[in-house]
Coordinates of C-alpha atoms (C1' of nucleotides) in Angstrom, one line a residue:
Chain A
M1 CA 2.1 13.5 -8.8
L2 CA 5.6 12.6 -9.9
K3 CA 6.1 9.9 -12.5
K4 CA 8.5 8.0 -10.2
E5 CA 5.8 8.0 -7.5
R6 CA 3.4 6.5 -9.9
H7 CA 5.9 3.9 -10.8
N8 CA 6.4 3.1 -7.2
I9 CA 2.7 2.8 -6.5
I10 CA 2.2 0.6 -9.6
M11 CA 5.0 -1.7 -8.4
R12 CA 3.5 -1.9 -5.0
Q13 CA 0.2 -3.0 -6.5
I14 CA 2.0 -5.6 -8.5
N15 CA 3.8 -7.0 -5.6
L16 CA 0.6 -7.1 -3.6
H17 CA -1.8 -8.6 -6.1
N18 CA 0.6 -10.1 -8.6
R19 CA -1.3 -8.3 -11.3
V20 CA -2.9 -5.0 -12.1
L21 CA -5.5 -3.8 -14.6
S22 CA -4.7 -0.6 -16.5
S23 CA -8.3 0.5 -15.8
D24 CA -7.8 0.2 -12.1
L25 CA -4.6 2.2 -12.2
V26 CA -6.3 4.9 -14.2
E27 CA -8.8 5.4 -11.4
L28 CA -6.3 5.0 -8.6
L29 CA -3.8 7.5 -10.0
N30 CA -6.1 9.8 -11.8
V31 CA -4.2 9.9 -15.1
S32 CA -5.1 8.9 -18.6
E33 CA -4.9 5.4 -19.9
D34 CA -2.1 6.4 -22.3
T35 CA 0.0 7.5 -19.3
I36 CA -0.6 4.2 -17.6
R37 CA 0.3 2.3 -20.6
R38 CA 3.5 4.3 -21.0
D39 CA 4.3 3.7 -17.4
L40 CA 3.8 0.0 -17.7
Q41 CA 5.9 0.0 -20.9
E42 CA 8.7 1.7 -19.1
L43 CA 8.5 -0.6 -16.1
A44 CA 8.5 -3.5 -18.5
D45 CA 11.5 -2.2 -20.3
D46 CA 13.3 -2.1 -16.9
N47 CA 12.3 -5.7 -16.5
L48 CA 10.2 -5.0 -13.4
L49 CA 6.9 -6.5 -14.7
N50 CA 5.3 -8.3 -17.6
K51 CA 3.0 -6.1 -19.7
V52 CA 0.0 -7.9 -21.0
H53 CA -3.2 -6.9 -22.7
G54 CA -5.3 -4.9 -20.2
G55 CA -2.6 -4.5 -17.6
A56 CA 0.5 -6.2 -16.3
L57 CA 1.6 -9.2 -14.3
S58 CA 4.3 -9.7 -11.7
K59 CA 7.5 -11.3 -12.8
S60 CA 7.5 -13.8 -10.0
Y61 CA 3.8 -14.7 -10.5
Q62 CA 4.7 -16.4 -13.8
S63 CA 5.8 -19.6 -12.1
T64 CA 2.8 -20.0 -9.9
F65 CA 0.4 -19.0 -12.6
D66 CA -0.9 -22.5 -13.3
D67 CA -1.8 -23.4 -9.7
S68 CA -5.2 -22.2 -10.8
K69 CA -6.0 -25.9 -11.5
V70 CA -6.9 -26.5 -7.9
Y71 CA -10.3 -28.1 -7.3
A72 CA -13.2 -26.1 -8.7
K73 CA -11.0 -23.0 -8.6
D74 CA -12.1 -21.8 -12.0
A75 CA -15.7 -21.9 -10.9
K76 CA -14.9 -20.0 -7.7
I77 CA -13.1 -17.3 -9.7
S78 CA -16.0 -17.0 -12.0
I79 CA -18.4 -16.6 -9.0
A80 CA -16.0 -14.1 -7.4
K81 CA -16.1 -11.9 -10.5
K82 CA -19.8 -12.0 -10.8
T83 CA -20.2 -11.2 -7.1
A84 CA -17.8 -8.3 -7.4
S85 CA -20.2 -6.6 -9.8
L86 CA -22.8 -6.5 -7.0
I87 CA -20.7 -4.3 -4.8
K88 CA -20.9 -0.6 -5.4
D89 CA -19.0 2.4 -4.0
G90 CA -20.1 3.4 -0.6
M91 CA -21.6 0.1 0.4
V92 CA -21.2 -1.6 3.7
V93 CA -20.6 -5.3 3.0
L94 CA -20.7 -8.1 5.6
T95 CA -18.9 -11.3 4.6
G96 CA -18.3 -14.7 6.0
G97 CA -15.3 -16.9 5.4
G98 CA -14.9 -19.8 3.0
T99 CA -12.7 -20.2 -0.1
T100 CA -15.2 -18.5 -2.4
V101 CA -15.3 -15.3 -0.4
I102 CA -11.5 -15.3 -0.1
E103 CA -11.3 -15.6 -3.8
L104 CA -13.7 -12.7 -4.1
A105 CA -11.5 -10.6 -1.9
K106 CA -8.8 -11.1 -4.4
Q107 CA -10.9 -10.1 -7.4
L108 CA -12.3 -6.7 -6.3
P109 CA -11.6 -3.7 -8.4
Q110 CA -8.8 -1.6 -7.1
H111 CA -10.8 1.6 -7.0
L112 CA -13.7 0.2 -5.0
H113 CA -14.4 2.6 -2.1
A114 CA -16.4 0.6 0.4
T115 CA -16.5 -0.8 4.0
F116 CA -16.2 -4.5 4.6
I117 CA -17.1 -6.2 7.8
T118 CA -15.9 -9.7 8.1
I119 CA -15.6 -12.6 10.5
S120 CA -12.8 -14.1 8.5
P121 CA -9.2 -13.1 9.2
L122 CA -8.1 -14.4 5.9
V123 CA -10.6 -12.2 4.1
A124 CA -9.5 -9.2 6.2
V125 CA -5.9 -9.8 5.3
E126 CA -6.8 -9.9 1.6
L127 CA -9.0 -6.8 1.8
A128 CA -6.2 -4.9 3.6
K129 CA -4.4 -4.8 0.3
Y130 CA -6.9 -2.4 -1.2
E131 CA -6.2 1.3 -0.7
K132 CA -9.7 2.5 -0.5
I133 CA -11.5 -0.3 1.4
E134 CA -12.0 0.1 5.1
V135 CA -11.8 -3.3 6.9
I136 CA -13.5 -4.2 10.2
L137 CA -12.7 -7.6 11.6
I138 CA -15.2 -9.1 14.0
G139 CA -13.5 -11.1 16.7
G140 CA -14.5 -13.9 19.1
L141 CA -13.8 -17.5 19.5
F142 CA -11.7 -18.7 16.6
A143 CA -12.9 -21.8 14.7
K144 CA -9.9 -24.0 13.9
N145 CA -11.3 -25.7 10.8
S146 CA -13.3 -23.0 9.1
Q147 CA -10.9 -20.2 10.2
I148 CA -13.6 -17.7 11.2
S149 CA -14.8 -16.1 14.4
Y150 CA -17.9 -17.6 16.0
G151 CA -19.8 -17.8 19.2
G152 CA -22.0 -15.5 21.2
H153 CA -19.6 -12.7 21.2
V154 CA -19.7 -12.5 17.4
I155 CA -23.4 -12.7 17.3
S156 CA -23.9 -9.9 19.8
Q157 CA -21.5 -7.7 17.7
L158 CA -23.4 -8.6 14.5
A159 CA -26.6 -7.3 16.2
D160 CA -25.1 -3.8 16.1
I161 CA -24.5 -3.9 12.4
R162 CA -26.7 -2.8 9.5
A163 CA -24.9 -3.8 6.3
D164 CA -26.1 -3.2 2.7
L165 CA -25.1 -6.6 1.5
C166 CA -24.2 -9.9 3.1
L167 CA -22.0 -12.3 1.2
M168 CA -21.6 -15.9 2.3
G169 CA -20.8 -19.3 0.9
T170 CA -22.9 -22.3 1.8
S171 CA -22.6 -26.0 2.0
A172 CA -26.1 -26.7 0.6
L173 CA -28.8 -24.9 -1.2
H174 CA -32.2 -26.5 -2.2
P175 CA -35.1 -25.1 -4.1
T176 CA -37.6 -25.6 -1.3
D177 CA -35.5 -26.1 1.8
G178 CA -33.3 -23.1 1.1
V179 CA -29.9 -22.7 2.8
T180 CA -29.0 -25.5 5.3
D181 CA -26.0 -26.5 7.2
T182 CA -24.7 -29.1 9.7
D183 CA -23.1 -27.1 12.4
W184 CA -25.1 -25.5 15.1
E185 CA -22.7 -22.6 15.7
I186 CA -22.3 -21.8 12.0
N187 CA -26.1 -22.0 11.7
Q188 CA -26.6 -19.4 14.4
L189 CA -23.9 -17.2 12.9
K190 CA -25.3 -17.2 9.4
K191 CA -28.8 -16.4 10.7
A192 CA -27.3 -13.4 12.6
M193 CA -25.4 -12.3 9.5
I194 CA -28.5 -12.4 7.3
A195 CA -30.5 -10.5 9.9
S196 CA -27.9 -7.7 10.0
S197 CA -28.0 -7.1 6.2
K198 CA -30.5 -5.5 3.9
K199 CA -29.8 -8.0 1.2
T200 CA -28.0 -11.3 1.1
A201 CA -26.1 -13.0 -1.7
I202 CA -25.3 -16.7 -1.5
L203 CA -22.1 -17.8 -3.3
C204 CA -22.5 -21.4 -4.2
I205 CA -20.8 -23.6 -6.8
S206 CA -23.3 -25.7 -8.7
E207 CA -22.5 -29.0 -7.2
K208 CA -23.9 -27.8 -3.8
L209 CA -27.2 -27.1 -5.4
G210 CA -30.1 -29.4 -4.6
I211 CA -28.7 -30.6 -1.3
T212 CA -30.3 -30.3 2.1
L213 CA -28.6 -30.7 5.4
R214 CA -29.7 -30.9 9.0
L215 CA -30.2 -27.4 10.1
K216 CA -32.1 -24.7 8.3
V217 CA -30.3 -21.3 8.0
A218 CA -32.7 -19.4 5.8
G219 CA -35.4 -19.9 3.2
L220 CA -34.9 -18.7 -0.4
E221 CA -37.3 -15.8 0.4
N222 CA -34.6 -14.3 2.7
I223 CA -32.0 -14.4 0.0
S224 CA -31.7 -11.7 -2.7
Y225 CA -29.0 -13.1 -4.9
L226 CA -27.8 -16.5 -5.9
V227 CA -24.4 -16.5 -7.5
T228 CA -23.1 -19.6 -9.2
E229 CA -20.7 -20.3 -12.1
L230 CA -23.5 -21.4 -14.3
D231 CA -25.4 -19.2 -16.7
A232 CA -28.5 -17.7 -15.3
D233 CA -30.7 -19.7 -17.7
D234 CA -29.1 -23.0 -17.0
Q235 CA -31.4 -26.0 -16.7
M236 CA -30.3 -26.7 -13.2
L237 CA -31.3 -23.3 -12.0
K238 CA -34.9 -23.5 -13.3
A239 CA -36.2 -24.6 -9.9
Y240 CA -34.8 -21.5 -8.2
Q241 CA -36.0 -19.0 -10.7
A242 CA -39.6 -19.1 -9.5
K243 CA -38.7 -17.4 -6.3
D244 CA -38.1 -13.7 -5.7
L245 CA -34.4 -14.4 -6.2
Q246 CA -32.0 -12.9 -8.7
I247 CA -29.7 -15.4 -10.2
I248 CA -26.4 -14.3 -11.5
Chain B
M1 CA 19.0 32.9 3.1
L2 CA 22.1 30.8 3.0
K3 CA 22.4 28.0 0.6
K4 CA 23.1 25.6 3.5
E5 CA 19.9 26.7 5.2
R6 CA 17.9 25.9 2.1
H7 CA 19.5 22.5 1.9
N8 CA 18.6 21.8 5.4
I9 CA 15.0 22.8 4.8
I10 CA 14.8 20.7 1.7
M11 CA 16.1 17.7 3.5
R12 CA 13.7 18.2 6.3
Q13 CA 10.8 18.2 3.8
I14 CA 12.1 15.1 2.2
N15 CA 12.5 13.3 5.4
L16 CA 9.0 14.4 6.5
H17 CA 7.1 13.6 3.3
N18 CA 9.4 11.3 1.4
R19 CA 8.9 13.5 -1.6
V20 CA 9.1 17.1 -2.6
L21 CA 8.0 19.0 -5.7
S22 CA 10.3 21.7 -7.1
S23 CA 7.4 24.0 -7.5
D24 CA 6.5 23.7 -3.8
L25 CA 10.1 24.5 -2.8
V26 CA 10.0 27.6 -5.0
E27 CA 7.1 28.9 -3.0
L28 CA 8.5 27.8 0.4
L29 CA 11.9 29.2 -0.1
N30 CA 11.2 32.2 -2.3
V31 CA 13.9 31.5 -4.8
S32 CA 13.8 30.7 -8.5
E33 CA 13.3 27.3 -10.0
D34 CA 16.8 27.3 -11.2
T35 CA 18.1 27.6 -7.7
I36 CA 16.0 24.8 -6.5
R37 CA 17.1 22.6 -9.3
R38 CA 20.7 23.4 -8.6
D39 CA 20.1 22.6 -4.9
L40 CA 18.5 19.3 -5.7
Q41 CA 21.3 18.5 -8.0
E42 CA 23.9 19.1 -5.3
L43 CA 22.0 17.1 -2.7
A44 CA 21.6 14.3 -5.2
D45 CA 25.4 14.4 -5.9
D46 CA 25.9 14.1 -2.2
N47 CA 23.7 11.0 -2.3
L48 CA 21.1 12.5 0.1
L49 CA 18.1 12.2 -2.2
N50 CA 16.9 10.9 -5.5
K51 CA 16.3 13.7 -8.0
V52 CA 13.5 13.0 -10.4
H53 CA 11.6 14.9 -13.0
G54 CA 9.6 17.5 -11.2
G55 CA 11.2 17.2 -7.8
A56 CA 12.9 14.6 -5.6
L57 CA 12.2 11.5 -3.6
S58 CA 13.7 10.3 -0.3
K59 CA 16.3 7.6 -0.6
S60 CA 14.5 5.3 1.8
Y61 CA 11.2 5.7 -0.1
Q62 CA 12.4 3.4 -2.7
S63 CA 13.1 0.5 -0.3
T64 CA 9.8 0.8 1.6
F65 CA 7.9 -1.2 -0.9
D66 CA 10.2 -3.8 -2.2
D67 CA 11.2 -5.3 1.2
S68 CA 9.2 -8.4 1.0
K69 CA 11.8 -10.3 3.0
V70 CA 11.5 -10.8 6.7
Y71 CA 14.3 -8.9 8.4
A72 CA 16.6 -10.6 11.0
K73 CA 14.7 -13.9 10.8
D74 CA 17.3 -15.9 12.6
A75 CA 17.2 -13.6 15.6
K76 CA 13.4 -13.8 15.6
I77 CA 13.4 -17.5 15.6
S78 CA 15.8 -17.6 18.5
I79 CA 13.6 -15.2 20.4
A80 CA 10.5 -17.2 19.6
K81 CA 12.0 -20.3 21.0
K82 CA 13.0 -18.6 24.2
T83 CA 9.6 -17.1 24.6
A84 CA 7.9 -20.4 24.1
S85 CA 9.5 -21.6 27.4
L86 CA 7.6 -18.9 29.3
I87 CA 4.2 -20.4 28.4
K88 CA 2.9 -23.2 30.6
D89 CA -0.2 -25.4 30.4
G90 CA -3.3 -23.6 31.5
M91 CA -2.1 -20.1 30.9
V92 CA -4.1 -17.4 29.3
V93 CA -1.8 -15.5 26.9
L94 CA -2.5 -12.2 25.3
T95 CA -0.5 -11.4 22.2
G96 CA 0.0 -8.5 19.8
G97 CA 1.0 -8.8 16.1
G98 CA 4.4 -8.3 14.5
T99 CA 6.7 -10.7 12.8
T100 CA 8.3 -11.9 16.1
V101 CA 5.0 -13.0 17.6
I102 CA 4.0 -14.7 14.4
E103 CA 7.3 -16.6 14.5
L104 CA 6.5 -17.6 18.1
A105 CA 3.1 -18.9 17.0
K106 CA 5.0 -21.3 14.7
Q107 CA 7.4 -22.5 17.4
L108 CA 5.1 -23.6 20.2
P109 CA 5.1 -27.2 21.4
Q110 CA 2.3 -29.4 20.0
H111 CA 1.2 -30.5 23.4
L112 CA 0.7 -27.1 24.9
H113 CA -2.8 -26.7 26.4
A114 CA -3.5 -23.0 26.7
T115 CA -5.8 -20.1 25.8
F116 CA -4.5 -17.4 23.4
I117 CA -6.1 -14.1 22.9
T118 CA -4.8 -12.1 20.0
I119 CA -5.4 -8.9 18.0
S120 CA -3.5 -10.4 15.0
P121 CA -5.4 -12.5 12.5
L122 CA -2.1 -13.9 11.2
V123 CA -1.2 -15.1 14.7
A124 CA -4.7 -16.5 15.1
V125 CA -4.4 -18.5 11.9
E126 CA -1.1 -19.9 13.0
L127 CA -2.4 -20.8 16.5
A128 CA -5.4 -22.6 15.0
K129 CA -3.0 -25.3 13.8
Y130 CA -2.5 -26.5 17.4
E131 CA -5.0 -29.1 18.6
K132 CA -5.0 -28.0 22.3
I133 CA -4.9 -24.3 22.0
E134 CA -8.0 -22.3 22.3
V135 CA -7.8 -19.1 20.2
I136 CA -9.8 -15.9 20.7
L137 CA -9.4 -13.2 18.1
I138 CA -10.2 -9.7 19.1
G139 CA -11.8 -7.7 16.3
G140 CA -12.2 -4.0 15.5
L141 CA -10.9 -1.7 12.8
F142 CA -8.2 -3.5 10.8
A143 CA -4.9 -1.7 10.3
K144 CA -3.6 -2.2 6.8
N145 CA 0.1 -1.8 7.5
S146 CA 0.5 -3.7 10.8
Q147 CA -2.3 -6.2 10.1
I148 CA -3.8 -6.0 13.5
S149 CA -7.1 -4.9 15.0
Y150 CA -7.0 -1.5 16.7
G151 CA -9.2 1.3 17.8
G152 CA -11.6 1.9 20.7
H153 CA -13.5 -1.2 20.1
V154 CA -10.4 -3.3 20.7
I155 CA -9.5 -1.4 23.8
S156 CA -12.9 -1.8 25.4
Q157 CA -12.7 -5.5 24.7
L158 CA -9.3 -5.7 26.3
A159 CA -10.7 -4.1 29.4
D160 CA -12.7 -7.3 30.0
I161 CA -9.6 -9.5 29.9
R162 CA -7.3 -10.8 32.6
A163 CA -4.5 -12.7 31.0
D164 CA -1.6 -14.4 32.7
L165 CA 1.0 -13.2 30.2
C166 CA 1.2 -10.6 27.5
L167 CA 3.5 -11.0 24.6
M168 CA 4.4 -8.1 22.4
G169 CA 7.1 -6.9 20.1
T170 CA 8.3 -3.3 20.2
S171 CA 10.0 -0.8 18.0
A172 CA 12.2 0.6 20.7
L173 CA 13.3 -0.2 24.2
H174 CA 15.6 2.0 26.4
P175 CA 17.1 1.4 29.8
T176 CA 15.5 4.5 31.4
D177 CA 12.7 5.4 28.9
G178 CA 11.3 1.9 28.7
V179 CA 9.0 0.9 25.8
T180 CA 8.2 3.7 23.3
D181 CA 6.5 3.9 20.0
T182 CA 5.6 6.4 17.3
D183 CA 1.9 5.7 16.6
W184 CA -0.8 7.0 18.9
E185 CA -3.2 4.2 18.3
I186 CA -0.6 1.5 18.8
N187 CA 0.5 3.3 21.9
Q188 CA -3.0 3.2 23.4
L189 CA -3.4 -0.4 22.4
K190 CA -0.2 -1.6 24.0
K191 CA -1.0 0.2 27.2
A192 CA -4.4 -1.5 27.3
M193 CA -2.8 -4.9 26.6
I194 CA -0.3 -4.5 29.4
A195 CA -3.0 -3.4 31.8
S196 CA -5.0 -6.5 31.1
S197 CA -2.2 -8.9 31.9
K198 CA -0.5 -10.0 35.1
K199 CA 2.9 -10.1 33.5
T200 CA 4.3 -8.8 30.3
A201 CA 7.1 -10.0 28.1
I202 CA 8.7 -7.8 25.5
L203 CA 10.1 -9.5 22.5
C204 CA 12.8 -7.3 21.0
I205 CA 15.7 -8.0 18.7
S206 CA 18.9 -6.4 20.0
E207 CA 19.1 -3.6 17.4
K208 CA 16.0 -2.1 18.8
L209 CA 17.6 -1.7 22.2
G210 CA 18.7 1.7 23.4
I211 CA 16.3 3.5 21.1
T212 CA 13.6 6.0 22.3
L213 CA 10.7 7.1 20.2
R214 CA 8.0 9.8 20.6
L215 CA 5.4 8.1 22.8
K216 CA 5.9 6.3 26.0
V217 CA 4.1 2.9 26.3
A218 CA 5.4 1.6 29.6
G219 CA 8.4 1.9 31.9
L220 CA 10.6 -1.1 32.6
E221 CA 9.0 -1.5 36.0
N222 CA 5.8 -2.6 34.2
I223 CA 7.6 -5.3 32.2
S224 CA 8.4 -8.7 33.6
Y225 CA 10.5 -10.3 30.9
L226 CA 12.7 -9.0 28.2
V227 CA 13.4 -11.6 25.5
T228 CA 16.2 -10.9 23.0
E229 CA 18.4 -13.2 20.9
L230 CA 21.5 -12.2 23.0
D231 CA 22.8 -14.2 25.9
A232 CA 21.4 -12.9 29.3
D233 CA 24.9 -11.8 30.4
D234 CA 25.7 -9.9 27.2
Q235 CA 27.4 -6.6 27.7
M236 CA 24.6 -4.7 26.0
L237 CA 22.0 -5.9 28.4
K238 CA 23.8 -4.7 31.6
A239 CA 21.9 -1.5 31.6
Y240 CA 18.6 -3.4 31.9
Q241 CA 19.7 -5.9 34.5
A242 CA 19.5 -3.5 37.4
K243 CA 15.7 -3.3 37.2
D244 CA 13.3 -5.9 38.4
L245 CA 13.2 -7.5 35.0
Q246 CA 14.1 -10.9 33.9
I247 CA 16.2 -11.2 30.9
I248 CA 16.1 -14.3 28.7
Chain C
dA1 C1' 38.6 49.1 4.8
dA2 C1' 38.9 48.7 -0.1
dA3 C1' 39.7 45.8 -3.8
dA4 C1' 39.9 41.5 -6.0
dA5 C1' 38.5 36.9 -6.4
dT6 C1' 35.0 33.7 -5.9
dA7 C1' 30.4 32.0 -5.4
dT8 C1' 25.6 32.4 -5.8
dT9 C1' 21.5 33.7 -8.0
dG10 C1' 18.0 35.0 -11.5
dC11 C1' 16.9 35.6 -16.3
dA12 C1' 16.6 34.5 -21.2
dT13 C1' 17.2 31.2 -24.5
dG14 C1' 16.7 26.9 -26.5
dT15 C1' 15.9 22.0 -25.7
dA16 C1' 13.8 17.9 -23.6
dT17 C1' 10.0 15.4 -21.1
dT18 C1' 5.6 14.5 -19.9
dT19 C1' 0.9 14.2 -20.8
dG20 C1' -3.8 14.0 -22.8
dC21 C1' -6.3 13.7 -27.1
dG22 C1' -7.9 12.3 -31.6
dG23 C1' -7.6 9.0 -35.1
dT24 C1' -6.8 4.3 -36.3
dG25 C1' -5.6 -0.5 -35.9
dT26 C1' -5.9 -4.7 -33.0
dT27 C1' -7.6 -7.8 -29.7
dT28 C1' -11.3 -9.6 -26.9
dT29 C1' -15.9 -10.3 -25.9
dT30 C1' -20.8 -11.0 -27.0
Chain D
dA1 C1' -20.1 -10.5 -37.3
dA2 C1' -20.8 -6.6 -34.5
dA3 C1' -19.5 -4.2 -30.4
dA4 C1' -16.6 -3.1 -26.9
dA5 C1' -12.3 -2.7 -24.9
dC6 C1' -7.6 -2.0 -25.5
dA7 C1' -3.2 -0.6 -27.9
dC8 C1' -0.5 2.3 -30.8
dC9 C1' 0.9 6.5 -33.3
dG10 C1' 1.7 11.3 -33.9
dC11 C1' 0.6 15.8 -32.4
dA12 C1' 0.3 19.8 -29.4
dA13 C1' 0.3 22.2 -25.0
dA14 C1' 2.3 22.4 -20.7
dT15 C1' 5.8 21.8 -17.9
dA16 C1' 10.6 20.9 -16.6
dC17 C1' 15.4 21.1 -17.7
dA18 C1' 20.3 22.8 -19.1
dT19 C1' 23.2 26.5 -20.3
dG20 C1' 25.4 30.9 -20.8
dC21 C1' 25.5 35.3 -19.1
dA22 C1' 24.9 39.3 -16.3
dA23 C1' 23.9 41.1 -11.7
dT24 C1' 24.4 40.5 -7.0
dA25 C1' 26.3 38.7 -2.7
dT26 C1' 30.1 36.6 -0.1
dT27 C1' 34.7 35.6 1.0
dT28 C1' 39.5 36.4 0.6
dT29 C1' 43.3 39.2 -0.2
dT30 C1' 45.7 43.3 0.0

DNA sequence: AAAAATATTGCATGTATTTGCGGTGTTTTT
DNA sequence: AAAAACACCGCAAATACATGCAATATTTTT
């Protein structure tokens, strides 16, 4: 591989994600860390990026850097990172929509080689930025507020799928009532998603814990992982720990 | 072997692969490395390629990744507005992806009461902003570059659809050769889209007129409308006017 | 057609670049 | 405070490059 090609690829990654980790580039380009660091140094000398500890940032990203103070964004980023660690090479992952999942799609390691099936166009667009991830988008009626595909068409497509892991956000999670929701269509959809996957991880910021809504989606016994921004031994999570549920 | 021949072969390799290694050329052309280096130097002097350590890169390769700007935006907005006038209340409209169609999705009248079926998540997200438009997203494999769903799954879903109007951009339109493209999957997809619709409108900025590419999608006789940013009586459009094709 | 002039090519030489590695210092995380 | 991750330095091997020169090929001139 020519050095200039590497530089081009690095710049493409930067333009796509606004940041890169050296470790990701090592895997992606199959060269040593020293080479990556030298590359980043050269690109930084040419004023094409900002080199930082562990990787580099896009020049243009600097200005928008502090929009990370959106509501509960920190918590969601934290959840996203924890969830990313659940996903291994070769897995088939089924995802819903929701801001937490979109955040996850931005936080995956560059070298991840997996298949993602999603009902969310926004997630699909984010995932398309990764070289080694295959993306399958499930279509159907398009829900205006939640920006996902829904309806019978989606559910019948889900029936054909056997995923290793299902990732979904939720509006409510309760120690005894499990996952609940308010919308009939979403309820059906989530049930179908869980049924199509070997394991399910619920991504849930702490303030949605302890709430119960109208419609039951699944009991805790059907869930394998609960990912929140809290520490696994947090007081608030005690009630969930009894179950056969891994808390991250 | 003549020097000029070598140069031609080198340029063909460059245009084909966007890059070339000196070592590969040595094997391919059976000459010494010195000769290759001198060849590359001469071609670089003539501004035909970029010589780098270890080989050379195509001139255009550089620009393929830093073109974050939308090209010919004004023309596309003009086309979008004209196209919007084709869409009436109650219609079922099938759309492709592409920047022109996305622009259209931003320019529709708020009161429009129609059903849109699309293979483009980005179009779906834009359309979801209209109260009275029902959006159906067709899913399948997700194409990283063009950001649309493609593949057999998409085509079989299209077979179930009967739309009133199909809207698609194109890479090339020629008075006698009609709509052509370079990619096999896209080709199949567009054919299926046209077959599923009563009428088809091609959205095409003027600079793509008169071009023919490798694969034929459809003849002009299968197209009902041609929408460009030019006036309908423009000189350049004369060649298309003879056909049974409405130019807007 | 032969000779001269010119251009092209390959080789040898020395130089420059690129890259991975080990050792060591620094920063970040636990 | 310890451990882990990252960064920096210098070194050595491999590779790529520039240059002059001789051998060969091509074109031009006679």
